[in-house]
Short mmCIF file of C-alpha atoms in Angstrom, two decimals:
data_model
loop_
_atom_site.label_atom_id
_atom_site.label_comp_id
_atom_site.label_asym_id
_atom_site.label_seq_id
_atom_site.Cartn_x
_atom_site.Cartn_y
_atom_site.Cartn_z
CA MET A 1 16.43 -21.45 14.37
CA ASP A 2 16.27 -18.11 16.74
CA ILE A 3 15.49 -14.26 15.74
CA ARG A 4 19.25 -13.46 15.57
CA SER A 5 20.04 -15.89 12.52
CA LEU A 6 17.00 -14.57 10.89
CA ARG A 7 18.33 -11.00 11.22
CA TYR A 8 21.62 -11.59 10.19
CA PHE A 9 20.06 -13.70 7.00
CA VAL A 10 18.10 -10.62 6.11
CA GLU A 11 20.98 -7.94 6.36
CA VAL A 12 23.33 -10.03 4.39
CA VAL A 13 20.52 -10.23 1.57
CA GLN A 14 19.19 -6.86 2.01
CA LEU A 15 22.99 -5.13 2.05
CA ASN A 16 24.21 -8.19 -0.56
CA GLY A 17 27.48 -9.41 1.14
CA PHE A 18 28.38 -10.71 4.42
CA SER A 19 31.09 -7.82 5.23
CA ARG A 20 28.55 -5.20 4.82
CA ALA A 21 26.19 -7.08 7.09
CA ALA A 22 28.47 -7.37 9.47
CA GLU A 23 29.51 -3.86 9.45
CA GLN A 24 25.86 -2.77 9.83
CA LEU A 25 25.26 -5.13 12.86
CA PHE A 26 28.55 -4.18 14.76
CA VAL A 27 29.66 -8.02 14.69
CA THR A 28 32.43 -9.82 13.15
CA GLN A 29 31.83 -11.30 9.40
CA PRO A 30 32.69 -15.08 10.72
CA ALA A 31 30.05 -14.70 13.32
CA ILE A 32 27.32 -14.15 10.62
CA SER A 33 28.89 -16.94 8.54
CA ARG A 34 28.27 -19.20 11.38
CA SER A 35 25.03 -18.12 12.19
CA ILE A 36 23.51 -18.63 8.47
CA LYS A 37 25.50 -21.82 8.11
CA LYS A 38 23.55 -23.37 10.93
CA LEU A 39 20.42 -21.97 9.96
CA GLU A 40 21.20 -24.07 6.76
CA ASP A 41 21.99 -26.92 8.56
CA GLU A 42 18.63 -26.93 10.99
CA LEU A 43 16.38 -26.41 7.83
CA GLY A 44 18.73 -28.78 5.40
CA TYR A 45 18.87 -26.13 2.71
CA THR A 46 21.58 -23.92 0.92
CA LEU A 47 19.86 -20.35 1.32
CA LEU A 48 22.69 -18.10 -0.02
CA ILE A 49 25.41 -18.59 -2.84
CA ARG A 50 28.30 -16.43 -2.44
CA GLU A 51 29.44 -14.78 -5.62
CA ASN A 52 32.01 -12.11 -6.53
CA GLU A 53 29.29 -9.42 -6.76
CA GLY A 54 27.68 -10.49 -3.68
CA VAL A 55 25.33 -13.11 -2.42
CA ARG A 56 22.48 -15.02 -4.61
CA LEU A 57 19.65 -16.44 -2.97
CA THR A 58 18.53 -19.78 -3.87
CA ASP A 59 14.87 -20.62 -4.52
CA GLU A 60 14.74 -22.06 -0.56
CA GLY A 61 16.26 -18.94 0.45
CA THR A 62 13.99 -16.65 -1.14
CA ILE A 63 10.79 -18.33 0.67
CA LEU A 64 12.66 -17.87 3.85
CA LEU A 65 13.28 -14.32 3.22
CA ALA A 66 9.94 -13.83 2.96
CA HIS A 67 8.95 -15.38 6.13
CA ALA A 68 11.94 -13.90 7.79
CA LYS A 69 10.90 -10.56 7.18
CA GLN A 70 7.46 -11.08 8.69
CA ILE A 71 8.70 -12.92 11.64
CA LEU A 72 11.00 -10.18 12.33
CA ALA A 73 8.20 -7.43 11.98
CA GLN A 74 6.17 -9.42 14.17
CA PHE A 75 8.55 -9.93 16.72
CA LYS A 76 9.27 -6.00 16.47
CA ASN A 77 5.63 -5.28 17.29
CA MET A 78 5.79 -7.73 20.29
CA GLU A 79 8.70 -5.98 21.54
CA GLN A 80 7.09 -2.52 21.29
CA ALA A 81 3.57 -3.30 22.82
CA LEU A 82 5.77 -4.96 25.75
CA LYS A 83 7.11 -1.53 26.28
CA GLU A 84 4.29 0.29 25.74
CA LYS A 85 1.55 -1.49 27.71
CA SER A 86 0.86 1.31 29.79
CA GLY A 87 1.43 5.26 29.70
CA PRO A 88 0.67 7.82 27.13
CA LEU A 89 1.13 6.90 23.26
CA THR A 90 4.39 7.84 21.86
CA GLY A 91 6.56 7.09 19.04
CA VAL A 92 6.05 6.88 15.09
CA LEU A 93 3.04 5.05 13.65
CA PRO A 94 3.24 4.49 9.73
CA VAL A 95 0.39 4.41 8.08
CA GLY A 96 -0.50 3.37 4.50
CA LEU A 97 -3.11 5.43 2.52
CA PRO A 98 -3.75 5.19 -1.52
CA PRO A 99 -3.06 8.59 -2.57
CA VAL A 100 -6.58 8.93 -4.63
CA ILE A 101 -8.28 8.68 -1.53
CA ALA A 102 -6.09 10.05 1.16
CA SER A 103 -7.27 13.41 1.82
CA THR A 104 -11.06 12.74 1.05
CA TYR A 105 -11.38 10.23 3.77
CA PHE A 106 -8.64 10.69 6.36
CA ALA A 107 -7.85 14.26 6.26
CA ASP A 108 -10.27 14.76 9.51
CA ILE A 109 -9.14 11.59 10.99
CA ILE A 110 -5.67 12.83 10.87
CA MET A 111 -6.54 15.74 12.46
CA ALA A 112 -8.29 14.02 15.15
CA PHE A 113 -5.84 11.53 15.70
CA SER A 114 -3.05 14.25 16.12
CA LEU A 115 -4.98 16.41 18.44
CA ARG A 116 -5.92 13.05 20.87
CA TYR A 117 -2.21 11.80 20.33
CA PRO A 118 0.24 14.63 19.97
CA GLN A 119 3.26 12.54 21.24
CA VAL A 120 2.57 9.98 18.38
CA GLU A 121 4.41 10.94 15.04
CA LEU A 122 2.02 9.73 12.15
CA LYS A 123 3.85 8.70 9.09
CA ILE A 124 1.86 8.66 6.50
CA LEU A 125 3.29 6.35 3.29
CA GLU A 126 1.09 6.89 0.06
CA LEU A 127 1.49 3.87 -1.80
CA GLY A 128 -0.19 1.53 -4.33
CA THR A 129 -1.41 -1.82 -3.97
CA ARG A 130 1.09 -4.00 -4.33
CA LYS A 131 3.30 -2.14 -2.82
CA MET A 132 1.00 -1.33 0.38
CA ARG A 133 0.65 -5.27 0.50
CA ASP A 134 4.26 -5.80 0.74
CA ALA A 135 4.96 -2.68 3.08
CA MET A 136 2.06 -4.29 5.47
CA LEU A 137 4.01 -7.84 5.14
CA ASN A 138 7.45 -6.42 6.04
CA GLY A 139 6.03 -4.52 8.87
CA GLU A 140 6.74 -1.06 7.13
CA VAL A 141 3.28 -0.16 7.60
CA GLU A 142 1.17 -1.12 10.89
CA THR A 143 -2.27 -0.24 9.60
CA ALA A 144 -3.81 0.82 6.20
CA ALA A 145 -6.48 2.03 4.00
CA VAL A 146 -6.92 -0.08 0.68
CA MET A 147 -9.21 -0.45 -2.63
CA LEU A 148 -10.80 -4.14 -2.79
CA PRO A 149 -9.81 -6.49 -3.80
CA PHE A 150 -7.04 -7.05 -1.38
CA ASP A 151 -4.92 -10.40 -0.08
CA ASP A 152 -8.03 -11.02 2.18
CA GLU A 153 -6.22 -14.41 3.13
CA ARG A 154 -3.56 -12.47 5.10
CA PHE A 155 -5.36 -9.52 6.19
CA ASP A 156 -8.41 -8.32 8.21
CA LEU A 157 -10.58 -5.88 6.09
CA ASP A 158 -13.27 -3.63 7.51
CA ILE A 159 -15.17 -2.24 4.74
CA PHE A 160 -16.02 1.53 5.26
CA SER A 161 -17.36 2.83 1.77
CA THR A 162 -18.20 1.94 -1.94
CA ASP A 163 -17.03 4.35 -4.60
CA ARG A 164 -17.13 4.60 -8.33
CA LEU A 165 -15.26 5.77 -10.97
CA MET A 166 -16.00 9.18 -12.88
CA LEU A 167 -14.84 10.38 -16.06
CA LEU A 168 -12.71 13.38 -15.90
CA VAL A 169 -12.20 15.23 -19.12
CA ASN A 170 -11.29 18.83 -20.02
CA GLU A 171 -14.31 21.39 -20.19
CA LYS A 172 -13.56 21.72 -24.12
CA HIS A 173 -13.41 17.72 -24.68
CA PRO A 174 -16.43 16.61 -27.02
CA LEU A 175 -17.75 14.44 -24.28
CA ALA A 176 -17.72 17.39 -21.53
CA ARG A 177 -21.66 18.09 -21.61
CA ARG A 178 -22.75 14.75 -21.48
CA ASP A 179 -24.88 13.47 -18.55
CA SER A 180 -23.40 9.91 -18.59
CA VAL A 181 -20.65 8.05 -21.07
CA LYS A 182 -20.69 4.51 -21.94
CA PHE A 183 -17.72 2.91 -21.22
CA VAL A 184 -16.97 1.85 -24.68
CA GLU A 185 -17.03 5.50 -26.15
CA LEU A 186 -13.85 5.45 -24.01
CA ILE A 187 -11.80 2.70 -25.31
CA ASN A 188 -9.95 4.49 -28.01
CA GLU A 189 -9.41 7.85 -25.63
CA PRO A 190 -5.91 8.57 -24.67
CA PHE A 191 -5.82 7.88 -21.02
CA ILE A 192 -3.52 9.50 -18.06
CA PHE A 193 -2.60 6.82 -15.91
CA PHE A 194 -1.31 6.51 -12.50
CA SER A 195 1.88 4.70 -11.75
CA ASP A 196 1.89 0.83 -12.46
CA ASP A 197 0.86 -0.52 -8.92
CA PHE A 198 -2.40 1.37 -8.57
CA ARG A 199 -5.84 -0.24 -8.68
CA ILE A 200 -7.92 2.31 -10.72
CA ASN A 201 -5.38 1.56 -13.53
CA GLU A 202 -6.22 -2.33 -13.27
CA LEU A 203 -10.10 -1.46 -13.25
CA VAL A 204 -9.67 0.44 -16.46
CA ILE A 205 -7.44 -2.14 -18.38
CA SER A 206 -9.92 -4.83 -17.32
CA ALA A 207 -12.95 -2.55 -18.45
CA CYS A 208 -11.03 -2.09 -21.77
CA GLY A 209 -10.72 -5.90 -21.97
CA ILE A 210 -14.46 -6.47 -22.46
CA TYR A 211 -14.05 -4.97 -25.53
CA GLY A 212 -10.98 -6.61 -26.58
CA HIS A 213 -8.76 -3.59 -26.62
CA LYS A 214 -5.95 -2.27 -24.63
CA PRO A 215 -6.21 1.41 -23.12
CA VAL A 216 -4.12 3.82 -24.82
CA ILE A 217 -1.74 5.82 -22.42
CA SER A 218 -0.75 9.21 -23.18
CA GLY A 219 0.78 10.16 -19.64
CA ARG A 220 1.56 8.65 -16.12
CA SER A 221 2.11 10.24 -12.92
CA SER A 222 1.88 9.02 -9.11
CA HIS A 223 0.67 12.47 -7.93
CA LEU A 224 -2.82 13.41 -8.26
CA ASP A 225 -2.41 17.01 -9.08
CA LEU A 226 -0.26 16.35 -12.43
CA VAL A 227 -2.83 13.57 -13.63
CA THR A 228 -5.47 16.52 -13.24
CA ALA A 229 -3.13 19.00 -14.65
CA MET A 230 -2.49 16.89 -17.63
CA VAL A 231 -6.51 16.67 -18.33
CA ARG A 232 -6.61 20.22 -18.15
CA ALA A 233 -3.95 20.44 -20.56
CA GLY A 234 -5.94 18.28 -22.68
CA VAL A 235 -3.24 15.63 -22.88
CA GLY A 236 -6.12 12.90 -21.98
CA ILE A 237 -8.65 11.72 -19.96
CA THR A 238 -8.81 9.84 -16.69
CA LEU A 239 -10.89 8.18 -14.28
CA LEU A 240 -10.97 9.06 -10.69
CA PRO A 241 -13.15 8.86 -7.54
CA ASP A 242 -16.51 10.07 -7.35
CA SER A 243 -15.89 10.85 -3.47
CA MET A 244 -12.74 13.14 -4.25
CA TRP A 245 -14.74 15.85 -5.84
CA ARG A 246 -16.72 16.61 -2.63
CA LYS A 247 -13.44 18.59 -1.31
CA THR A 248 -11.29 18.91 -4.79
CA SER A 249 -11.53 21.84 -6.87
CA SER A 250 -12.91 21.08 -10.47
CA ALA A 251 -12.20 24.19 -12.51
CA GLY A 252 -11.42 23.45 -16.05
CA LEU A 253 -12.86 20.06 -16.00
CA SER A 254 -15.71 18.35 -16.59
CA ILE A 255 -16.93 15.01 -14.40
CA ILE A 256 -19.32 12.90 -15.95
CA PRO A 257 -20.54 9.60 -14.74
CA VAL A 258 -19.39 6.34 -16.76
CA ILE A 259 -22.00 3.42 -17.27
CA GLU A 260 -22.54 0.41 -19.01
CA PRO A 261 -20.20 -1.20 -16.60
CA ILE A 262 -20.09 1.12 -13.57
CA LEU A 263 -16.74 0.86 -12.40
CA ALA A 264 -17.42 0.54 -8.50
CA TYR A 265 -15.15 -0.71 -5.83
CA ASP A 266 -15.09 -0.87 -2.24
CA LEU A 267 -12.77 1.00 0.15
CA ALA A 268 -11.71 -1.18 3.42
CA LEU A 269 -9.32 -0.81 6.70
CA ALA A 270 -6.41 -3.19 6.46
CA THR A 271 -4.68 -5.03 9.22
CA LEU A 272 -2.36 -7.95 9.03
CA LYS A 273 -3.79 -11.10 10.70
CA ASN A 274 -2.69 -12.52 13.59
CA ASN A 275 -0.13 -9.61 14.47
CA GLN A 276 0.31 -8.13 17.94
CA GLN A 277 -0.68 -4.56 16.97
CA SER A 278 0.88 -1.70 18.90
CA ARG A 279 -1.57 0.56 20.70
CA ARG A 280 -0.95 3.43 18.44
CA ALA A 281 -2.05 1.52 15.42
CA LYS A 282 -5.23 0.26 17.56
CA ALA A 283 -5.83 3.48 18.55
CA TRP A 284 -5.79 4.81 14.98
CA HIS A 285 -7.83 1.94 13.86
CA ASP A 286 -10.30 2.55 16.39
CA LEU A 287 -10.71 6.39 15.63
CA ALA A 288 -11.10 5.74 12.19
CA VAL A 289 -13.56 3.07 12.15
CA ASN A 290 -15.56 5.21 14.49
CA MET A 291 -15.55 8.36 12.40
CA LEU A 292 -15.86 6.67 9.14
CA ARG A 293 -19.13 4.71 10.50
CA ILE A 294 -20.54 8.03 11.18
CA ASN A 295 -19.55 9.81 8.15
CA ARG A 296 -21.27 7.08 6.34
CA ARG A 297 -24.60 7.37 7.95
#
């Protein structure tokens, strides 16, 4: 088994065909076919089934695909690290940040990093929990901030803050003038949710489950501005981190602590275990750890 065979295999799957993969990789189709046949012979399993519409993965092929993506990502990072062993930091650094906390915790870090390493292009990817995990495993994101719990068996996690969810309602809502609200009082309210992959949704769904209810969802968006706009318009209520209101306008809204239960969670910086980090990623991680530690005091 070699890196080239794994690359051919992944390209065939992603492009759904041998001919398309051959064009993309600038090699002949027979060369790709021979390489994948050799891979199947070495492993002792059929990995792909050719069909009229393209290719279909076998169960064994699905397992190999997940591992192959990780191997290729690590190989790419190793090559990059060897090239960048010395000299100024350059290139592109993909950083994953949850949209809800990105500006709250990382605006100053992004500015400081850009000033310190001006030749590095920061590529910020705002992703939910599941997509963030997959992006890191596939090498699309080198370092990230995540809401816990996360897949800690495959990642190193440095906890940097504990946050809690606060109720957000239109200022004319019946609950708007309350000092606190028990969660049970919210279970029949219409909720504004984020997109499916967001950890905040899971916290709300779990809390509703304590009382045997499923949340009533009156709207969804992956954009914080749209979520708060829908709340201002009276479409529904939502729950958002306490920390974000330190830097976000709350005009037209009331922000109220939720109790019984308090919906608290930890935030952490995440890196993939046993992975050779690029100098860029290490520089970002070290700077973020230091600045977050100072801000936490």
